[in-house]
XYZ file of N, CA and C in Angstrom:
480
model
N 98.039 -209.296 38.552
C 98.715 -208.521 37.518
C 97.711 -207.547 36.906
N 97.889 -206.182 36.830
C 96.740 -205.170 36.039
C 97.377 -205.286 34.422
N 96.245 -204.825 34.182
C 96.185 -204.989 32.652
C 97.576 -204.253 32.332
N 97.902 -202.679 32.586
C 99.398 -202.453 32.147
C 100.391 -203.472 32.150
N 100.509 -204.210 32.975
C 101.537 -205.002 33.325
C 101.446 -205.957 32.273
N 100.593 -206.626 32.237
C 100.113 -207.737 31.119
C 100.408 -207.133 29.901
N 100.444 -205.604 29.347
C 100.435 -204.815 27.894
C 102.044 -204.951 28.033
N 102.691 -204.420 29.124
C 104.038 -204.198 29.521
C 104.925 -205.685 29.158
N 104.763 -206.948 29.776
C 105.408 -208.055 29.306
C 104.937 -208.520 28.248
N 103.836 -208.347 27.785
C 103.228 -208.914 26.100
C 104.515 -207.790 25.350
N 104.579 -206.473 25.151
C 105.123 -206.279 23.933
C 106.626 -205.690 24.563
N 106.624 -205.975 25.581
C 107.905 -204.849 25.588
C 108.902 -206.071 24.489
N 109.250 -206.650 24.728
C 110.418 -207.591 23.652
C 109.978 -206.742 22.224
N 108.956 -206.988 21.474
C 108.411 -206.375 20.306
C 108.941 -204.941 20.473
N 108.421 -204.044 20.749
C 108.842 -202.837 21.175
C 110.411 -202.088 20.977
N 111.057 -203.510 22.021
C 112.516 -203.118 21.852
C 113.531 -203.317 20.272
N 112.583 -204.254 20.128
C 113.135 -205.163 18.723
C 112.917 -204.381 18.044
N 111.677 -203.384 17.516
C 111.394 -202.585 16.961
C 112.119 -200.973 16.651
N 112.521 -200.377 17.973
C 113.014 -199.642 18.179
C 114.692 -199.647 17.560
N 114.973 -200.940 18.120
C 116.875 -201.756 17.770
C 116.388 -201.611 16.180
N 115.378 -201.930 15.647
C 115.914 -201.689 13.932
C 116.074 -200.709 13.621
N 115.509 -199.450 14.088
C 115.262 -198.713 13.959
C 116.877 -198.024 14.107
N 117.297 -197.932 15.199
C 118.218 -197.421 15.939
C 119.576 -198.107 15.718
N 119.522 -198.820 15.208
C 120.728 -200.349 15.397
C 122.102 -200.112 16.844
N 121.401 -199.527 17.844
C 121.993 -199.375 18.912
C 121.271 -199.722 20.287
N 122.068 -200.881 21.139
C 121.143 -201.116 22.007
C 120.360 -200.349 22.725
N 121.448 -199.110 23.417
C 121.168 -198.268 24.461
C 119.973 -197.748 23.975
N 120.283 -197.046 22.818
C 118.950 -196.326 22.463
C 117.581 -197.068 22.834
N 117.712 -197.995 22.153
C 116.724 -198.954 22.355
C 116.060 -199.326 23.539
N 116.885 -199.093 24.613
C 116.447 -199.618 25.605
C 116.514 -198.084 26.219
N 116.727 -197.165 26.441
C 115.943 -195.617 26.726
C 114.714 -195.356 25.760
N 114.647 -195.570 24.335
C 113.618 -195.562 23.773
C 112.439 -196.283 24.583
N 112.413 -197.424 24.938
C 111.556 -198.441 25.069
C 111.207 -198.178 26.255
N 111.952 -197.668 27.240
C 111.124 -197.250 28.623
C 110.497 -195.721 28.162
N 110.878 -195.091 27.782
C 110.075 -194.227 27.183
C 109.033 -194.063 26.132
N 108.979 -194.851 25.404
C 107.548 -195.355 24.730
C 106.690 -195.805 25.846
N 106.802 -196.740 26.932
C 106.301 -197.324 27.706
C 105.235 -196.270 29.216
N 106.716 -195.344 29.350
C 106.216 -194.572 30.065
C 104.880 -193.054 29.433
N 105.241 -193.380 28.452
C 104.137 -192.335 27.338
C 103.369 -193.210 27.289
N 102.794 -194.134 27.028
C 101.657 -195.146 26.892
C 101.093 -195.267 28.250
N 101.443 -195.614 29.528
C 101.158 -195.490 30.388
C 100.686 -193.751 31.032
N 101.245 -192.700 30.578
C 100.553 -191.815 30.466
C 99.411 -191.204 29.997
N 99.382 -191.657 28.780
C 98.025 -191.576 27.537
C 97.361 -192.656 27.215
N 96.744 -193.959 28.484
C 96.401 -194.894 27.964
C 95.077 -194.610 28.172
N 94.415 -193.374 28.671
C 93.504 -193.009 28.667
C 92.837 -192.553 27.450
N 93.720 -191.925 26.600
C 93.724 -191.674 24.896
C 93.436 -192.948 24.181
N 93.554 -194.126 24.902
C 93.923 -194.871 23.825
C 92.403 -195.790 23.433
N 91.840 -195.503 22.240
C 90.682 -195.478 22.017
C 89.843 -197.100 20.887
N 91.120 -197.525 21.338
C 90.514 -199.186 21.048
C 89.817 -199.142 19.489
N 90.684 -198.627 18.506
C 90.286 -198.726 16.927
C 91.262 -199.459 16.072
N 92.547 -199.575 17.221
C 93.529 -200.225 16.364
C 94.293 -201.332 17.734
N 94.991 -202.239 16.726
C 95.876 -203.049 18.296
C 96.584 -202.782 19.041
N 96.700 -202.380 19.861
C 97.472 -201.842 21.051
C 98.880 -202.012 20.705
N 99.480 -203.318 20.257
C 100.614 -203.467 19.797
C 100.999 -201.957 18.676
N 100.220 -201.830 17.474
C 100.165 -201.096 16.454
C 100.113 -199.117 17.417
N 99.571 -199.103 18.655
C 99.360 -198.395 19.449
C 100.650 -198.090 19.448
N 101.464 -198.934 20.351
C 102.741 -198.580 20.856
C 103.914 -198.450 19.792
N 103.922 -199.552 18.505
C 104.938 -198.629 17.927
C 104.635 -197.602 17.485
N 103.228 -196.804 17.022
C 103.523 -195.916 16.886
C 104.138 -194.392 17.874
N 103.950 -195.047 18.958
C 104.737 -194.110 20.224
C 106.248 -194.456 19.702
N 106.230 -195.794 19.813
C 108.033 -196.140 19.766
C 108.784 -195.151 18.566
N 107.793 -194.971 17.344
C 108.510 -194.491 16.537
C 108.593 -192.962 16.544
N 107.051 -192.974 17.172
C 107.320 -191.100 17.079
C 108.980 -190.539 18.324
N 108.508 -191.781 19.359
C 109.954 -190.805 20.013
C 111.304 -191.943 19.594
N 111.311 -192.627 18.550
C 112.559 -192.600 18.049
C 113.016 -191.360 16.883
N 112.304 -191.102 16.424
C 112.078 -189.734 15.561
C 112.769 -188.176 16.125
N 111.930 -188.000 17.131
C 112.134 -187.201 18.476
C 113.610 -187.153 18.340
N 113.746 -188.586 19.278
C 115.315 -188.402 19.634
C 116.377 -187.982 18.701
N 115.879 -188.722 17.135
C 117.135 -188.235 16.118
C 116.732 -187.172 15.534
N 115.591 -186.021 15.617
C 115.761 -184.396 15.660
C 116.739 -184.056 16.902
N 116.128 -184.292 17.778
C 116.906 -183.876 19.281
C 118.757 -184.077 19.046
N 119.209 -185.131 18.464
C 120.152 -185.606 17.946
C 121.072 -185.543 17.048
N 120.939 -184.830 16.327
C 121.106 -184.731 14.442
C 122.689 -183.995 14.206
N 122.349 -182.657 15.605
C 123.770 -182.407 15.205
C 124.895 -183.181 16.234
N 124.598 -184.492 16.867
C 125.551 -184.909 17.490
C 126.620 -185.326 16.588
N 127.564 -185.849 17.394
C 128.550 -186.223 16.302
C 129.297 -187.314 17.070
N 129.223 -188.745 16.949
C 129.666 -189.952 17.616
C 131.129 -189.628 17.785
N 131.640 -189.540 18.804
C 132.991 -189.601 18.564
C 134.066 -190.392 18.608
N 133.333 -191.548 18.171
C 133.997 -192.812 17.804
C 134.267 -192.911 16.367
N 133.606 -192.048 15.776
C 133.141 -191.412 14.352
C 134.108 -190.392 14.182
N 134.863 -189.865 14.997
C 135.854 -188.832 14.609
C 136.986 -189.438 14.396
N 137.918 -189.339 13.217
C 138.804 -189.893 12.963
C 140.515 -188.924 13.488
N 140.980 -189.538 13.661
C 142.453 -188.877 14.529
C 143.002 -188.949 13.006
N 143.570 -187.354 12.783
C 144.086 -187.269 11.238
C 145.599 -187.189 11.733
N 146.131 -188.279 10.962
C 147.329 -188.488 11.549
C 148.639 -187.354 9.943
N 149.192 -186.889 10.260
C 150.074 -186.654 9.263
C 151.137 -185.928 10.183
N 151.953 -185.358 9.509
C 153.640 -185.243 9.880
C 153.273 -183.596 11.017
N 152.287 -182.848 10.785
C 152.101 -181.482 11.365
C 151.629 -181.873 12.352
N 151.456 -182.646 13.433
C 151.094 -182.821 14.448
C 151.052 -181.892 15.530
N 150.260 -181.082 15.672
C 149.638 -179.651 16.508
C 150.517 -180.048 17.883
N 149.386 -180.908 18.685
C 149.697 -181.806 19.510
C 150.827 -181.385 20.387
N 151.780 -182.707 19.208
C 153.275 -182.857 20.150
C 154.047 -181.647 19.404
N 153.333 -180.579 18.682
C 154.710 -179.556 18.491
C 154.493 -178.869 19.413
N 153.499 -178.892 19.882
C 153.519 -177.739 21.353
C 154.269 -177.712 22.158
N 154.766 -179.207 22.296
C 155.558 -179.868 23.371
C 157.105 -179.626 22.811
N 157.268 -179.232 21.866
C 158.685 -179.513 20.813
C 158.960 -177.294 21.137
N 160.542 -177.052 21.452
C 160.593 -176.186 21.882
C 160.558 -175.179 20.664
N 161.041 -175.487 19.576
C 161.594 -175.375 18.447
C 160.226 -174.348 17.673
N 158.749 -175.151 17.930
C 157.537 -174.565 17.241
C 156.819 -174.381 18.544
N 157.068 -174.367 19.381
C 156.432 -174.140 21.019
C 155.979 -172.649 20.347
N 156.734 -171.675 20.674
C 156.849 -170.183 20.568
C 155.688 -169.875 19.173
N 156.038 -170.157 18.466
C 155.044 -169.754 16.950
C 153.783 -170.881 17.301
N 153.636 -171.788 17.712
C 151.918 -172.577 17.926
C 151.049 -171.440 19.427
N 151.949 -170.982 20.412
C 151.151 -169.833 21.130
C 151.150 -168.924 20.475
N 151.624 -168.158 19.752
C 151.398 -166.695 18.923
C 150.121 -167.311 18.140
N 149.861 -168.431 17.526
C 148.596 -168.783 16.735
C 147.481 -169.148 17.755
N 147.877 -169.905 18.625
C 146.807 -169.527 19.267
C 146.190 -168.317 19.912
N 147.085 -167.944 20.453
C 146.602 -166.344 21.356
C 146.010 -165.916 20.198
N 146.406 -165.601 18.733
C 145.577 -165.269 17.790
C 143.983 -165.807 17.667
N 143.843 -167.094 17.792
C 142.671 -167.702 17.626
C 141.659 -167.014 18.375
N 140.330 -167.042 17.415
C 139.176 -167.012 18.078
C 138.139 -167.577 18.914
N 137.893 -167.165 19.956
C 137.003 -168.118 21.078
C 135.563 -168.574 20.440
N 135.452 -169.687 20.482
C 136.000 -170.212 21.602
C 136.970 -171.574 21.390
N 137.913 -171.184 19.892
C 138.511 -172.174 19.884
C 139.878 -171.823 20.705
N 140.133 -170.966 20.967
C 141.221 -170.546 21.908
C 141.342 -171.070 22.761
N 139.930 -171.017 23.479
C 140.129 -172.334 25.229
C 140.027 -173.402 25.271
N 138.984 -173.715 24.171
C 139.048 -174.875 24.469
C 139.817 -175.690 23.783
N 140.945 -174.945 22.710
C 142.404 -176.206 22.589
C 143.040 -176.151 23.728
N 143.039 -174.954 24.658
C 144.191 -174.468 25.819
C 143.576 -175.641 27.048
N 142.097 -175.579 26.854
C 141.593 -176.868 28.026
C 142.215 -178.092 27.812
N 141.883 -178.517 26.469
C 142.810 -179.650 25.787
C 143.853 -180.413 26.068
N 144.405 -178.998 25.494
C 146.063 -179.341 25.610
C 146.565 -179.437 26.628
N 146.376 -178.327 27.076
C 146.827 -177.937 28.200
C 146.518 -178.108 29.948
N 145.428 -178.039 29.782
C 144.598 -178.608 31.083
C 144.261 -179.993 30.963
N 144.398 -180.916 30.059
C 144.541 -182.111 29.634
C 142.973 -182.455 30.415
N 141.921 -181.534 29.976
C 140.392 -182.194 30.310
C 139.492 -182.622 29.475
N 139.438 -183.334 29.920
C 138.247 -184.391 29.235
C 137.217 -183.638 28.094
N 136.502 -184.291 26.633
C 135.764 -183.555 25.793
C 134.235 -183.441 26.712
N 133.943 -184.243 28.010
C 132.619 -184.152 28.431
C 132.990 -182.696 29.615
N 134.290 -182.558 29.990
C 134.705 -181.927 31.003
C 134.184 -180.271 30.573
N 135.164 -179.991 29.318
C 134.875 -178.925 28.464
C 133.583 -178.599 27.876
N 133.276 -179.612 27.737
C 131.631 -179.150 27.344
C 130.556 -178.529 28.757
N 131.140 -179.624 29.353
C 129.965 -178.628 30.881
C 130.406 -177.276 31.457
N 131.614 -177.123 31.097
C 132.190 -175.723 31.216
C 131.618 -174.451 30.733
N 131.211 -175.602 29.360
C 130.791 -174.220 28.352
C 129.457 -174.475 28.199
N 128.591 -175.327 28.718
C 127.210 -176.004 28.764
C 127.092 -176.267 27.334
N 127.775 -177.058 27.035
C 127.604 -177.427 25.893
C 127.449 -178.863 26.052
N 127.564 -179.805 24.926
C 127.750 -181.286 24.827
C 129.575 -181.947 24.342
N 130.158 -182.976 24.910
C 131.047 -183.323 24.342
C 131.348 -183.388 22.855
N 130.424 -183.455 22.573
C 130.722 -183.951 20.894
C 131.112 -182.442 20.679
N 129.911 -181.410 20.939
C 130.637 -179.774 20.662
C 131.880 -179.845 21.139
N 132.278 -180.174 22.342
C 133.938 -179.820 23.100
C 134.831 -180.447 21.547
N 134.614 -181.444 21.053
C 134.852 -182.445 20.329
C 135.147 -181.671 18.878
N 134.398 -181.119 18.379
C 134.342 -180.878 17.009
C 134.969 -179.413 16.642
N 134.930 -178.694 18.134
C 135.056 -177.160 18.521
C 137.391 -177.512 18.768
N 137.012 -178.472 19.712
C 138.641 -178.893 19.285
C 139.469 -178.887 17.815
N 138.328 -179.745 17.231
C 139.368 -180.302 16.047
C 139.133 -179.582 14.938
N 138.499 -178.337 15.068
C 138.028 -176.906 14.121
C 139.673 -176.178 14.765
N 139.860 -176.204 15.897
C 140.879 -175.142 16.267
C 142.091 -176.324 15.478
N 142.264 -177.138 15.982
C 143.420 -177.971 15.654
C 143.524 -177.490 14.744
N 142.513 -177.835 13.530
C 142.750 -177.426 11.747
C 143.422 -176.245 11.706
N 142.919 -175.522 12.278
C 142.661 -173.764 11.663
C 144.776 -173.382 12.312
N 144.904 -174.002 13.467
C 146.313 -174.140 13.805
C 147.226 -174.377 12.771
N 146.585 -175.812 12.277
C 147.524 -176.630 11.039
C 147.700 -175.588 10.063
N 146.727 -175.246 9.645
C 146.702 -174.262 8.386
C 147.579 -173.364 8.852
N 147.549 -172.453 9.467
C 147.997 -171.149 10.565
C 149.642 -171.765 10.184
N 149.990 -172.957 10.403
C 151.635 -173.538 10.097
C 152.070 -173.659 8.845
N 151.001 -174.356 8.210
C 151.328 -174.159 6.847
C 151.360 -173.206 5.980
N 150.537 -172.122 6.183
C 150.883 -170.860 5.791
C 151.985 -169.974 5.971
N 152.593 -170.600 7.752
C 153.990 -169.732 7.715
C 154.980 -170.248 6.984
């Protein structure tokens, strides 16, 4: 066994545990933690024996848990998005013949890129990760870029 290996099963548990408080999400935790790991194993040549190696690695663990939630900040969980339920339902009036006609005049009005991507939506019935690679964006954008048009629709009804 080389010494990495021996650093590698001594703290990785610590490490992960560390990271999970941090994060209170496994996944993270466990992409964090191979990535602390793989940065330590990169810079263990840096590593200059003044402090404990343990104390070494969280501070990797934390700088790229840090990292990740700059990198992160404007995501938006979309388990975290709440479905606003009330009687104006965008949605199924599209489908309803009655407000069919006046919900396309508001959209064709709308500005892109909420125009397509309710029309991807709705209409092309694709996925929020689908729409986002379309537009190289991220789902959560497909996500939030949706439910900005939805609103701006709702309003657009309630005003008529």
């Amino acid at each position: 066994m080389t010494e990495l290996e021996a650093i590698f099963n001594s703290y990785f548990k610590d490490v992960y545990l560390f990271i999970y408080s941090l994060s209170k999400d496994k996944y993270i935790a466990d992409d964090l933690t191979s990535e602390t790991f793989f940065k330590a194993i990169n810079s263990i040549d840096n590593f200059k024996g003044n402090c404990d190696i343990k104390v070494w690695l969280f501070q990797i663990a934390k700088n790229s848990y840090y990292s990740y939630v700059r990198k992160n900040k404007n995501l938006v969980n979309l388990d975290s998005v709440p479905e606003i339920e009330d009687d104006n339902d965008v949605e199924k009036s599209v489908y309803s013949s009655e407000e069919s006609m006046k919900i396309h005049e508001i959209i064709h009005d709308l500005s892109e890129p909420y125009k397509e991507v309710f029309s991807l939506r709705v209409f092309g019935e694709l996925s929020f990760k689908q729409i986002g690679n379309l537009f190289g964006k991220t789902d959560n954008w497909a996500c939030v870029t949706f439910h900005r048009a939805k609103n701006k629709i709702r309003e657009e009804m309630r005003d008529n």
